[in-house]
Coordinates of C-alpha atoms and ligand atoms in Angstrom, one line a residue:
M963 CA 30.8 57.4 14.8
I964 CA 30.8 56.3 18.6
Y965 CA 27.9 57.7 20.5
C966 CA 26.7 57.8 24.0
F967 CA 24.6 59.3 26.2
I968 CA 25.1 62.8 27.8
S969 CA 23.4 63.5 31.2
G970 CA 19.9 65.4 31.1
Q971 CA 20.2 65.5 27.1
K972 CA 19.1 63.4 24.3
L973 CA 22.0 60.8 22.8
Q974 CA 24.8 62.5 21.9
P975 CA 28.5 61.6 20.0
F976 CA 31.1 61.1 22.0
Q977 CA 33.5 64.0 21.4
T978 CA 36.2 61.6 19.6
V979 CA 39.4 63.8 20.8
N980 CA 38.9 63.2 24.0
L981 CA 37.9 59.6 23.4
S982 CA 41.0 58.6 21.5
E983 CA 43.0 60.1 24.6
T984 CA 41.2 58.2 27.1
V985 CA 40.7 55.0 25.4
G986 CA 44.6 54.1 25.5
P987 CA 44.9 54.3 29.1
L988 CA 41.8 52.5 29.6
F989 CA 42.9 49.4 27.5
S990 CA 46.4 49.5 29.1
L991 CA 45.1 49.8 33.1
F992 CA 42.1 47.1 32.6
R993 CA 42.4 43.3 31.3
D994 CA 40.3 43.1 28.1
E995 CA 39.7 39.1 28.8
E996 CA 36.1 38.2 30.0
H997 CA 33.7 38.7 27.5
Y998 CA 31.4 36.0 28.3
S999 CA 30.6 35.2 24.7
D1000 CA 31.5 31.3 25.0
S1001 CA 28.6 29.4 24.1
S1002 CA 27.7 25.5 23.9
P1003 CA 24.8 23.4 24.0
D1004 CA 26.4 22.2 27.5
R1005 CA 26.5 25.7 29.0
C1006 CA 23.7 26.6 31.6
R1007 CA 24.9 30.2 32.9
T1008 CA 22.1 31.2 35.3
C1009 CA 21.6 35.0 35.8
A1010 CA 20.0 36.8 38.2
V1011 CA 19.4 40.7 37.5
V1012 CA 18.2 42.4 40.6
G1013 CA 16.9 46.0 40.5
N1014 CA 16.1 47.9 43.2
S1015 CA 12.5 47.9 43.5
A1016 CA 10.6 48.0 46.7
N1017 CA 8.7 44.8 46.0
L1018 CA 12.1 43.1 47.1
I1019 CA 10.7 43.8 50.3
R1020 CA 9.3 40.8 52.3
S1021 CA 10.1 38.9 49.1
H1022 CA 12.4 36.0 50.9
Y1023 CA 13.9 35.7 47.7
G1024 CA 17.5 36.1 48.9
A1025 CA 18.1 32.2 48.6
I1026 CA 16.9 31.9 45.4
I1027 CA 19.0 35.1 44.2
D1028 CA 22.3 33.6 45.4
N1029 CA 21.6 30.2 44.0
H1030 CA 22.6 31.9 40.2
N1031 CA 26.2 31.8 38.9
F1032 CA 25.7 35.4 38.1
V1033 CA 24.1 37.9 40.0
F1034 CA 23.7 41.4 38.7
R1035 CA 23.2 44.3 41.3
M1036 CA 22.9 48.1 40.2
N1037 CA 24.5 51.1 41.8
H1038 CA 24.3 51.7 45.6
A1039 CA 21.9 49.0 46.3
P1040 CA 22.9 47.5 49.8
T1041 CA 22.7 43.9 50.5
K1042 CA 23.9 43.9 54.2
G1043 CA 20.8 43.8 56.3
Y1044 CA 18.7 42.9 53.2
E1045 CA 20.0 39.3 52.9
R1046 CA 16.9 37.3 53.5
D1047 CA 15.1 39.3 50.6
V1048 CA 18.0 40.1 48.1
G1049 CA 20.7 37.5 49.0
E1050 CA 24.1 38.7 49.5
K1051 CA 26.2 37.2 46.4
T1052 CA 27.0 40.1 43.7
T1053 CA 29.3 38.7 40.8
H1054 CA 28.4 42.0 38.9
R1055 CA 27.8 45.3 40.1
A1056 CA 26.7 48.1 37.4
I1057 CA 27.7 51.4 38.3
Y1058 CA 28.7 55.0 36.9
P1059 CA 31.0 57.6 38.9
E1060 CA 27.5 59.0 40.8
S1061 CA 26.4 55.8 42.0
A1062 CA 29.8 54.3 43.0
V1063 CA 30.1 52.2 46.2
D1064 CA 33.1 50.0 47.6
L1065 CA 32.9 46.6 46.0
E1066 CA 34.0 43.3 47.2
N1067 CA 37.1 41.8 45.6
S1068 CA 35.0 39.2 44.1
T1069 CA 32.8 41.4 42.4
H1070 CA 33.3 42.8 38.8
L1071 CA 33.2 46.4 38.4
V1072 CA 30.8 47.1 35.1
L1073 CA 31.3 50.7 34.5
L1074 CA 28.2 52.1 32.1
P1075 CA 30.1 54.8 30.6
F1076 CA 27.3 57.5 29.9
K1077 CA 30.0 60.4 29.1
V1078 CA 33.7 60.4 28.2
L1079 CA 34.2 61.8 31.9
D1080 CA 33.0 58.6 33.4
L1081 CA 35.8 56.7 31.6
Q1082 CA 38.4 59.2 32.9
W1083 CA 36.9 58.9 36.2
L1084 CA 37.6 55.1 36.2
I1085 CA 41.1 55.8 35.3
S1086 CA 41.2 58.3 38.1
V1087 CA 40.0 55.8 40.5
F1088 CA 42.9 53.4 40.2
T1089 CA 45.4 55.8 39.2
T1090 CA 45.6 59.8 40.5
K1091 CA 42.2 59.6 42.4
N1092 CA 42.0 63.1 41.3
I1093 CA 38.6 63.5 39.3
T1094 CA 36.2 64.6 42.6
R1095 CA 33.5 66.3 40.5
T1096 CA 31.2 65.4 37.3
Y1097 CA 28.2 67.2 37.1
R1098 CA 28.1 66.9 41.0
A1099 CA 30.5 65.4 43.5
V1100 CA 31.5 62.1 42.9
K1101 CA 33.9 59.6 45.0
P1102 CA 37.5 60.1 43.7
T1103 CA 38.3 56.2 44.4
I1104 CA 36.5 53.1 45.9
K1105 CA 37.1 49.9 46.8
A1106 CA 36.9 47.5 43.5
N1107 CA 39.5 44.8 42.1
K1108 CA 41.1 46.2 39.0
D1109 CA 41.6 42.6 37.3
K1110 CA 37.6 42.6 37.5
V1111 CA 36.6 45.7 35.9
M1112 CA 34.1 45.8 32.9
I1113 CA 33.3 48.2 30.6
I1114 CA 30.1 48.1 28.7
N1115 CA 30.7 49.7 24.8
P1116 CA 28.9 52.7 24.4
E1117 CA 27.6 51.0 21.4
F1118 CA 25.8 48.5 23.1
M1119 CA 24.0 51.6 25.1
R1120 CA 23.3 53.0 21.8
Y1121 CA 21.6 49.6 20.7
V1122 CA 19.5 49.1 23.3
Y1123 CA 18.1 52.5 23.4
E1124 CA 17.1 52.5 19.7
S1125 CA 16.4 48.9 19.3
W1126 CA 14.5 48.0 22.4
L1127 CA 13.4 51.4 23.2
K1128 CA 12.9 52.8 20.0
K1129 CA 14.7 55.9 21.5
Q1130 CA 11.9 56.7 23.8
G1131 CA 13.0 58.6 27.0
K1132 CA 16.3 60.3 27.0
Y1133 CA 18.4 57.0 28.2
P1134 CA 17.7 53.5 29.4
S1135 CA 17.7 52.4 33.0
T1136 CA 20.9 51.0 34.4
G1137 CA 18.6 47.9 35.2
F1138 CA 17.0 47.3 31.5
I1139 CA 21.1 47.7 30.2
M1140 CA 22.2 45.2 32.5
L1141 CA 18.8 43.0 32.0
M1142 CA 20.0 43.4 28.0
L1143 CA 23.4 42.3 28.7
A1144 CA 22.4 39.3 30.7
L1145 CA 20.0 38.2 27.8
H1146 CA 22.8 38.4 25.3
I1147 CA 25.8 36.2 28.0
C1148 CA 23.3 33.8 29.9
D1149 CA 21.3 30.8 29.0
Q1150 CA 18.5 31.7 32.1
V1151 CA 17.7 35.3 32.9
N1152 CA 15.9 35.4 36.2
V1153 CA 14.6 38.9 36.9
F1154 CA 13.8 40.3 40.3
G1155 CA 13.3 43.9 41.9
F1156 CA 11.9 45.4 38.6
G1157 CA 8.6 47.2 38.5
A1158 CA 7.1 50.5 40.0
S1159 CA 4.8 50.4 43.1
A1160 CA 1.2 50.3 42.9
N1161 CA 1.0 54.3 43.0
G1162 CA 3.2 54.2 40.3
R1163 CA 6.7 55.4 41.8
W1164 CA 10.3 54.0 41.7
Y1165 CA 10.3 53.2 45.4
H1166 CA 13.7 51.3 46.3
Y1167 CA 13.7 48.5 48.9
F1168 CA 16.6 50.1 50.7
D1169 CA 15.1 53.8 50.4
H1170 CA 11.7 55.0 50.6
S1171 CA 12.5 58.9 50.2
H1172 CA 13.4 57.7 46.3
H1173 CA 9.8 58.3 44.8
Q1174 CA 10.4 59.2 41.3
S1175 CA 7.4 58.7 39.0
V1176 CA 8.2 55.9 36.0
H1177 CA 6.5 57.9 33.8
A1178 CA 8.0 61.4 34.5
G1179 CA 11.8 60.6 34.6
V1180 CA 14.7 60.5 32.3
H1181 CA 13.9 57.0 31.9
R1182 CA 10.7 55.5 30.4
G1183 CA 10.1 53.2 32.9
G1184 CA 6.5 52.3 31.9
V1185 CA 8.1 51.5 28.3
E1186 CA 11.0 49.8 29.5
Y1187 CA 8.4 47.5 31.8
D1188 CA 6.4 47.0 28.7
V1189 CA 9.3 45.2 26.9
I1190 CA 10.0 43.3 30.0
L1191 CA 6.5 41.7 30.2
K1192 CA 6.8 40.9 26.8
L1193 CA 10.1 38.7 27.3
E1194 CA 8.2 37.3 30.2
Q1195 CA 5.5 36.6 27.8
Q1196 CA 7.8 34.7 25.2
Q1197 CA 9.4 33.1 27.9
K1198 CA 13.0 34.8 27.1
I1199 CA 12.9 35.7 31.2
R1200 CA 11.5 34.5 34.2
M1201 CA 9.7 37.5 36.7
Y1202 CA 9.8 37.5 40.4
R1203 CA 7.9 40.1 41.3
G1204 CA 7.5 40.2 45.0
W1205 CA 4.1 39.2 46.7
Ligands
C5P1806 O1 17.0 53.5 40.7 P1 18.2 52.4 40.2 O2 18.4 52.9 39.1 O3 19.3 52.6 41.4 O4 17.6 51.0 40.4 C1 18.2 50.2 39.6 C2 17.3 49.3 38.6 O5 16.5 48.8 39.1 C3 16.7 51.0 37.8 O6 17.5 51.4 36.9 C4 15.6 49.9 37.1 O7 15.8 49.4 35.8 C5 15.0 48.9 38.4 N1 14.2 49.6 39.2 C6 12.9 49.2 39.0 N2 11.8 49.1 39.6 C7 12.2 50.0 41.0 C8 13.0 50.7 41.0 C9 14.5 50.3 40.2 O8 12.5 48.7 38.0 N3 11.0 50.6 41.7

């Protein structure tokens, strides 16, 4: 059984009829090449996982972030105007329909499919452009390189939810899923822009109107952060917390 998450609810099985109808076109439309599953003692793939926390403001981390082989960013997080603190390189951007933005030609679009409609939306983006709504209005198309599309397997999202978060919260945050992906495909993982502000709210570096409490939202921000701290203690990752 293939599982995925449906917005606002708990972990749900994908509807298999819709899924099999959708997966065929997906595989014919997008290349199935880059899995980053190679490994060798000589390989040192450095990755910066850049969350959207306001702790990036005045951090001056831009140059350090840009110095990584892979730079993962999430959702609509901008770089323009914030280069000094967040850098300008984006090798991979994790999105879902509701958070999509235009991408540069060299950036990988990494889709996190939370529901079957997200897969259908991705097909539509590059073909008919006729999906304009999910649970809210979404962009019918975005600028993105079709040959650089990557789709996270919903099974990987379930694994992160069950094995790393012990099913706490409704589903893992985008940033947490990308951090887990980085741990699997990178040799060195440096983490930027994660963590709530001192008042316990999830502010963005680019938008001070976002102030969802980490403990009250669909993501158990506190639980995720505890896992991240443990990974840091065990020297699996390095955290850059701002100043
Ligand atoms: O809010 P958004 O999901 O777009 O942010 C991207 C990711 O950055 C989140 O999924 C979360 O993992 C991380 N984040 C954080 N602390 C914040 C804001 C975001 O850890 N204050």
